[in-house]
GROMACS .gro file of C-alpha atoms in nm:
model
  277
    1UNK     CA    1   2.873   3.917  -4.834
    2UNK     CA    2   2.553   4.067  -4.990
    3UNK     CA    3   2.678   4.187  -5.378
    4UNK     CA    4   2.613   4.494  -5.527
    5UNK     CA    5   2.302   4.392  -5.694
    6UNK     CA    6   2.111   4.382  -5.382
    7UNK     CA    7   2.097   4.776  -5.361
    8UNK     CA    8   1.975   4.808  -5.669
    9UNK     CA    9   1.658   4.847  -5.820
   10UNK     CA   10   1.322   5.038  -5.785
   11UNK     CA   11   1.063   5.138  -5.580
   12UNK     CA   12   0.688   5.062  -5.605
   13UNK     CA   13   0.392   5.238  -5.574
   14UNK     CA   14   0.115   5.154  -5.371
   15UNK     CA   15  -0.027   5.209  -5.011
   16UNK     CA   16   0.070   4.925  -4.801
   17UNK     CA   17  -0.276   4.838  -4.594
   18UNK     CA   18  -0.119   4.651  -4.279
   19UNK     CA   19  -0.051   4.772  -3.937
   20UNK     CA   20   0.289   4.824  -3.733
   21UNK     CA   21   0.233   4.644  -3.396
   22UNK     CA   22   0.562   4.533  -3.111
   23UNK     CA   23   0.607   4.149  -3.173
   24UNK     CA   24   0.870   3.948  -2.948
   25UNK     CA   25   1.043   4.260  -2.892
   26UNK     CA   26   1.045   4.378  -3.260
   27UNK     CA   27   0.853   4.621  -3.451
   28UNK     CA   28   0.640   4.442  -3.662
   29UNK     CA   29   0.441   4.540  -3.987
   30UNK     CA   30   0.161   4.293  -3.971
   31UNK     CA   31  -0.078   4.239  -4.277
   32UNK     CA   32  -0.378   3.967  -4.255
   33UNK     CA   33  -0.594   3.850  -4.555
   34UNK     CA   34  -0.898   4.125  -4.607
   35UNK     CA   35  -1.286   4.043  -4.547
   36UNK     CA   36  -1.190   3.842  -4.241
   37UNK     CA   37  -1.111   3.549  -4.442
   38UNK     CA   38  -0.980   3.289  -4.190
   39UNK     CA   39  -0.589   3.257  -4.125
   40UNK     CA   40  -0.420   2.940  -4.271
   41UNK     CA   41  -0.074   2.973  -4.122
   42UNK     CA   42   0.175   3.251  -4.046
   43UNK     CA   43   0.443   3.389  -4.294
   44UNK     CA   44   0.699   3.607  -4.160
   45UNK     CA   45   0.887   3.805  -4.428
   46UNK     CA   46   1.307   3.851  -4.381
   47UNK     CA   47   1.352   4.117  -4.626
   48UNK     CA   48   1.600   4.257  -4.861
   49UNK     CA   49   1.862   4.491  -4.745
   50UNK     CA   50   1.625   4.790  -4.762
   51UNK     CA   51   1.464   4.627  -4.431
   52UNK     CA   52   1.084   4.653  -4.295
   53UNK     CA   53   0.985   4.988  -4.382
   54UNK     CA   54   1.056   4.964  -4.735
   55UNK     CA   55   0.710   4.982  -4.933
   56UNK     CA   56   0.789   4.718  -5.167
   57UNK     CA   57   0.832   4.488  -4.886
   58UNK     CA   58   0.546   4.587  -4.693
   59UNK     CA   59   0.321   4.549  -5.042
   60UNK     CA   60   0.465   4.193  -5.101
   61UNK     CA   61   0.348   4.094  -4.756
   62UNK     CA   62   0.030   4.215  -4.858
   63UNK     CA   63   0.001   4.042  -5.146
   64UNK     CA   64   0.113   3.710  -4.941
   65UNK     CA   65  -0.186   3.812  -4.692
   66UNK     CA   66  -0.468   3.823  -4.979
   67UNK     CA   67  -0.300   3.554  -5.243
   68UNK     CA   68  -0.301   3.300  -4.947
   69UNK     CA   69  -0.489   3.356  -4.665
   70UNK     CA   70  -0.187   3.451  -4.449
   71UNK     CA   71  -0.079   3.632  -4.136
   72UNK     CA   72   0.196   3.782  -4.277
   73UNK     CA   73   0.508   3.985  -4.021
   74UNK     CA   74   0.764   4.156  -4.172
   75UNK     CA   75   0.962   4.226  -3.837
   76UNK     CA   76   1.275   4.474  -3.801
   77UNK     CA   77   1.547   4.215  -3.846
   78UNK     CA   78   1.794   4.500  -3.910
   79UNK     CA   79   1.698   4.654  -3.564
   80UNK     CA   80   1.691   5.029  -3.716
   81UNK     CA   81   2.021   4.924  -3.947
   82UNK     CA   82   1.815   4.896  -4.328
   83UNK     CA   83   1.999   5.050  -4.600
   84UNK     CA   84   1.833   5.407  -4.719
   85UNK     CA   85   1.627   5.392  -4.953
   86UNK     CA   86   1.797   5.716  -5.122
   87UNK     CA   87   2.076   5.423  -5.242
   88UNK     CA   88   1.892   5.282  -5.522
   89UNK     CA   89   1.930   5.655  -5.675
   90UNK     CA   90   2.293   5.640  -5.542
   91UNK     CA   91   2.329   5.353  -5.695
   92UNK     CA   92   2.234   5.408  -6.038
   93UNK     CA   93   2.438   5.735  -6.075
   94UNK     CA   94   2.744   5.515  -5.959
   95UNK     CA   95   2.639   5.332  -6.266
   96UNK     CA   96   2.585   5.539  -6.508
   97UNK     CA   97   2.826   5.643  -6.753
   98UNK     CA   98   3.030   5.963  -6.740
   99UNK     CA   99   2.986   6.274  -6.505
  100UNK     CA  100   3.241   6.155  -6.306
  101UNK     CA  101   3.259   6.465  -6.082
  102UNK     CA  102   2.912   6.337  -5.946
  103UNK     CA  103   3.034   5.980  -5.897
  104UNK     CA  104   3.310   6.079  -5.646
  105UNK     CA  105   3.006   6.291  -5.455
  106UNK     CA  106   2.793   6.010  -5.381
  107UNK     CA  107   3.121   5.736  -5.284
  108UNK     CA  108   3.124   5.904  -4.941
  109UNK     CA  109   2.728   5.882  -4.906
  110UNK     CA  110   2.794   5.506  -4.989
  111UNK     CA  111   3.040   5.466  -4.771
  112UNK     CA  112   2.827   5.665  -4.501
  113UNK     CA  113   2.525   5.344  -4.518
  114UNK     CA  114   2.720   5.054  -4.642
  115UNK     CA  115   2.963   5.071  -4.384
  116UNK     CA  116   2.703   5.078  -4.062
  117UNK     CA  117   2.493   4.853  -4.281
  118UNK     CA  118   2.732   4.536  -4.316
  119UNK     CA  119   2.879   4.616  -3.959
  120UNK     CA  120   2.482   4.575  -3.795
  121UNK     CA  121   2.378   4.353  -4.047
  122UNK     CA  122   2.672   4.065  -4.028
  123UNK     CA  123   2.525   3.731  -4.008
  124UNK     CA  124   2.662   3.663  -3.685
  125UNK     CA  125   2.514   3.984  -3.522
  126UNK     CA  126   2.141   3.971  -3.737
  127UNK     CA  127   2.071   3.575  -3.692
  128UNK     CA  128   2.054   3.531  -3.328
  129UNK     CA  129   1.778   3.854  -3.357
  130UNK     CA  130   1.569   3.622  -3.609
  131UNK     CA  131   1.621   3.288  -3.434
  132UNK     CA  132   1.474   3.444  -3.127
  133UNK     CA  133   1.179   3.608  -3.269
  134UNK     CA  134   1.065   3.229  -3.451
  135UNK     CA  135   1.148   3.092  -3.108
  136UNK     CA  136   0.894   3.311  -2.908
  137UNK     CA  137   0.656   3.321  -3.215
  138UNK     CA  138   0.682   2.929  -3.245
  139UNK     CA  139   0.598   2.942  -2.838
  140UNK     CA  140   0.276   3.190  -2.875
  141UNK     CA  141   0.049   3.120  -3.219
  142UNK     CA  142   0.298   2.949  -3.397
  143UNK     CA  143   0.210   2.660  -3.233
  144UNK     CA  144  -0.090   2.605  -3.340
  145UNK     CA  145  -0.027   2.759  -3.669
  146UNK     CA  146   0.212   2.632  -3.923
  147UNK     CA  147   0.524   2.851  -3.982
  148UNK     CA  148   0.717   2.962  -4.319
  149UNK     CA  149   0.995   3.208  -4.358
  150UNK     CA  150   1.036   3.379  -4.649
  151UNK     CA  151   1.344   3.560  -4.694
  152UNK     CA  152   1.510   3.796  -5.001
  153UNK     CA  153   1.864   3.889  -5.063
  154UNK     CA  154   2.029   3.946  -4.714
  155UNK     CA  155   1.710   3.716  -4.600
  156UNK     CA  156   1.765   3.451  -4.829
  157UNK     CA  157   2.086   3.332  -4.568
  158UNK     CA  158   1.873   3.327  -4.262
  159UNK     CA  159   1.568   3.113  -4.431
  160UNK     CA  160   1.850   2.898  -4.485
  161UNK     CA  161   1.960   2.930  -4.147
  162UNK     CA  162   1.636   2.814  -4.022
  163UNK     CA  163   1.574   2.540  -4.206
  164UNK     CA  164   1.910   2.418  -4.065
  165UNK     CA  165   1.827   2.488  -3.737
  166UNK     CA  166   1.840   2.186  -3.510
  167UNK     CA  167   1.672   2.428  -3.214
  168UNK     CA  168   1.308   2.290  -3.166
  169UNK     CA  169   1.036   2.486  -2.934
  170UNK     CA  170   0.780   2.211  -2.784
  171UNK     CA  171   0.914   1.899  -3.034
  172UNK     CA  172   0.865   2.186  -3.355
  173UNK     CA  173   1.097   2.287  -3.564
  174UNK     CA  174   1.123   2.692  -3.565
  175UNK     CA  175   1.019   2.677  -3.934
  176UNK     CA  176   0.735   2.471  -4.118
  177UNK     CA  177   0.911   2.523  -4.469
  178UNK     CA  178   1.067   2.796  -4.637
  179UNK     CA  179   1.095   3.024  -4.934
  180UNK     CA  180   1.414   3.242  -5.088
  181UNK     CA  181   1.420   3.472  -5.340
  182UNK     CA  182   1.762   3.573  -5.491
  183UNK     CA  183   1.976   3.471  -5.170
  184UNK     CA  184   2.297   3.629  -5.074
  185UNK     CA  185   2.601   3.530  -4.840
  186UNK     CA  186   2.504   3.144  -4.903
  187UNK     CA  187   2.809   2.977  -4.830
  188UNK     CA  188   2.829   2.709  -5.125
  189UNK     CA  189   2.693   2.397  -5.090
  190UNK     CA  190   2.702   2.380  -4.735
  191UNK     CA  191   2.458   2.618  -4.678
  192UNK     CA  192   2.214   2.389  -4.891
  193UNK     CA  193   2.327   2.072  -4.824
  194UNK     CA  194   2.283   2.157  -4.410
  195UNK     CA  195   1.899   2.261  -4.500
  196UNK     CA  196   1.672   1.960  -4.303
  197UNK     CA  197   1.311   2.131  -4.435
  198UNK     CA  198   1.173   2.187  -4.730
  199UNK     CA  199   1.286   2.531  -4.917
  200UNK     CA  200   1.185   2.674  -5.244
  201UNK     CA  201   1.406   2.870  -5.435
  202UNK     CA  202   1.328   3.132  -5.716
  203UNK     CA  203   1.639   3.248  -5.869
  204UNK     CA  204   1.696   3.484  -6.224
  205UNK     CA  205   1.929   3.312  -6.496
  206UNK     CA  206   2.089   3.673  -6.500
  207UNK     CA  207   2.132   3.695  -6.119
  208UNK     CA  208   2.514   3.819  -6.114
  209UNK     CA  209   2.544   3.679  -5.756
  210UNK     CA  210   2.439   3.345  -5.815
  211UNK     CA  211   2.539   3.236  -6.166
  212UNK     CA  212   2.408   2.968  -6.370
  213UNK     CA  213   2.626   2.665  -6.212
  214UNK     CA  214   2.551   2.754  -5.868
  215UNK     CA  215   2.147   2.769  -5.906
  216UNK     CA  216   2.139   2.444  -6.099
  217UNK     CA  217   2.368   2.326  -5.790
  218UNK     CA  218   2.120   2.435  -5.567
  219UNK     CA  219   1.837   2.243  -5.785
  220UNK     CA  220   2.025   1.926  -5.745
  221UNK     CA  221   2.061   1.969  -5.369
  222UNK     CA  222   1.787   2.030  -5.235
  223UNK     CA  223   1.569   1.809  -5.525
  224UNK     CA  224   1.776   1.527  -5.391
  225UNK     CA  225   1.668   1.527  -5.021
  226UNK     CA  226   1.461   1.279  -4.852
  227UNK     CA  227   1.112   1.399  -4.924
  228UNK     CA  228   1.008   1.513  -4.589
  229UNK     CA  229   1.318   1.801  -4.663
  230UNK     CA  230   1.296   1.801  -5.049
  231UNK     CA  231   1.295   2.133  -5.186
  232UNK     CA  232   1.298   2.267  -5.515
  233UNK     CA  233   1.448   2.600  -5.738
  234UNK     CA  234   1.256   2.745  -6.032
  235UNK     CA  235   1.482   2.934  -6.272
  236UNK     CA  236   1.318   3.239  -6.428
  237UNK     CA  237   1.429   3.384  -6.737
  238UNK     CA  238   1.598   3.704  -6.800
  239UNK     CA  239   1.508   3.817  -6.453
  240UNK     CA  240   1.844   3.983  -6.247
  241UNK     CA  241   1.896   3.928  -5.871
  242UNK     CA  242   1.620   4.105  -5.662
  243UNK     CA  243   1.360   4.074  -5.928
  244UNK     CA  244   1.141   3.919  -5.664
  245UNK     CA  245   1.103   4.266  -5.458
  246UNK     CA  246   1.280   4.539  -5.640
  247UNK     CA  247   1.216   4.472  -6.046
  248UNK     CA  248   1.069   4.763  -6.239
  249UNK     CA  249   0.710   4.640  -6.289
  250UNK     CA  250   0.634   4.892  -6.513
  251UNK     CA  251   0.751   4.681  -6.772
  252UNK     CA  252   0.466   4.389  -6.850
  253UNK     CA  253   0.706   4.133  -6.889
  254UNK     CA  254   0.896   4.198  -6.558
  255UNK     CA  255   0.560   4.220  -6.349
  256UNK     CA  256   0.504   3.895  -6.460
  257UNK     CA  257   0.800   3.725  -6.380
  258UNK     CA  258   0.743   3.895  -6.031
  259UNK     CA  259   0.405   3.804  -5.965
  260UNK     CA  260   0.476   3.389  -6.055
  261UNK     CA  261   0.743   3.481  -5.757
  262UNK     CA  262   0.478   3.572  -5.555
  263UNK     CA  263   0.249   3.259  -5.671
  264UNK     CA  264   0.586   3.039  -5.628
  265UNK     CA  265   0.598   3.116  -5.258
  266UNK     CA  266   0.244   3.069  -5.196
  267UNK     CA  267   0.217   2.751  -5.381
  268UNK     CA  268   0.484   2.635  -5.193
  269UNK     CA  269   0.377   2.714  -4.852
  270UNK     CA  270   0.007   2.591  -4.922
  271UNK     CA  271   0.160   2.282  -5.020
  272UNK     CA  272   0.397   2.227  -4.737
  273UNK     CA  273   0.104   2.303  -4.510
  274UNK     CA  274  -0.110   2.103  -4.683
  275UNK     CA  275  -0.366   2.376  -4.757
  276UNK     CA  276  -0.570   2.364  -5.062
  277UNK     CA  277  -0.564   2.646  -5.341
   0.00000   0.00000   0.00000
């Protein structure tokens, strides 16, 4: 189950450049590297719980586009089910102390998304949406294009998923490699130990969801693999789960742990794909 945590944080500024287009039955925000630079591979994006149309996601698929040369789709997994974004707010009043009368006024506005939101969003309903889409995409340009998945939070499981998957289209696995930021609902180890391709991980030692023991678990995993699936997990201080998407960048020190996310991801993928920097 996705924690608390993962409907928290802040939103971004910015003006998200990309386009919304209908991909394998999905509507699709599409972003592509700027100045017609030539596309190296395809990312698609399995977001946080705030879904497709949140602008931080949106701007982080930009940034993929330009940082690597990407085609980058951040489809509606959620199929219309994202959490509001009005619960970050929620949220934080829930957390603040005192002015209790205005705590028990938001619990039924909680209730009112989280409810709908975990009954949509339940692995079991949301992965057979995202195992399709890689299917058909591995079908069209996927196969001539190499494949990652990169997947936050309530993402993080189905990258996980994927790179589990034993489905091939035309002798290809759905997924080149893979990348997770802060993953939630990973079912511990055997969620890692069943991964078969290369993942990167980028986990916060303050993530409340996935403590200390269970990241350097992950690290031994996935860094013990046969190296055609070896992955790896980069630990980054004083960061808090969804620091990879939702941190408050207005503090230096935070952007900076966000943006090495960023670089982590593409580094990864570039190297997995055997592109040069």
């Amino acid at each position: 189950m996705s924690c608390p945590d993962c409907f928290k944080g802040t939103v971004h500024e910015g003006q998200p450049r990309g386009k919304v287009i209908k991909l394998h039955g999905l509507e699709t925000y599409v972003s592509e590297p700027t100045n017609g630079r030539a596309i190296k591979g395809i990312i698609v994006v399995i977001p946080d719980a705030f879904g497709w149309l949140f602008v931080n996601n949106k701007l982080l698929a930009d940034h993929y586009a330009d940082k690597g040369d990407y085609r980058v789709y951040l489809p509606d997994f959620m199929a219309g089910w994202s959490a509001p974004v009005w619960m970050l707010d929620t949220i934080r009043v829930m957390e603040t102390p005192g002015n209790w009368i205005s705590k028990l006024t938001n619990v039924p506005w909680l209730l009112y998304s989280l409810i709908p939101w975990y009954a949509m969003n339940r692995i079991s309903a949301s992965y057979p949406r995202v195992k399709t889409f890689f299917e058909l995409l591995r079908q069209d340009e996927g196969s001539s294009l190499p494949v990652g998945a990169a997947g936050f939070c309530w993402g993080g499981k189905h990258v996980a998923l994927l790179a589990a998957e034993v489905t091939k289209v035309n002798d290809k696995p759905l997924i080149d490699a893979g990348f997770t930021g802060h993953p939630s609902m990973l079912v511990m180890p055997d969620d890692v130990e069943n991964i078969k391709l290369p993942v990167s991980f980028a986990i916060g030692d303050k993530d409340s969801h996935l403590p200390l023991e269970v990241a350097h678990k992950i690290r031994d995993i996935v860094e013990a693999k046969p190296l055609e699936q070896r992955g790896e997990m980069i630990l980054y201080p004083d960061c808090n789960h969804g620091f990879c998407v939702r941190a408050d960048i207005s503090f230096e020190d935070v952007a900076k742990q966000a943006a090495a996310a960023e670089d982590q991801c593409i580094q990864w993928f570039n190297k997995q794909f055997k592109i040069e920097d």
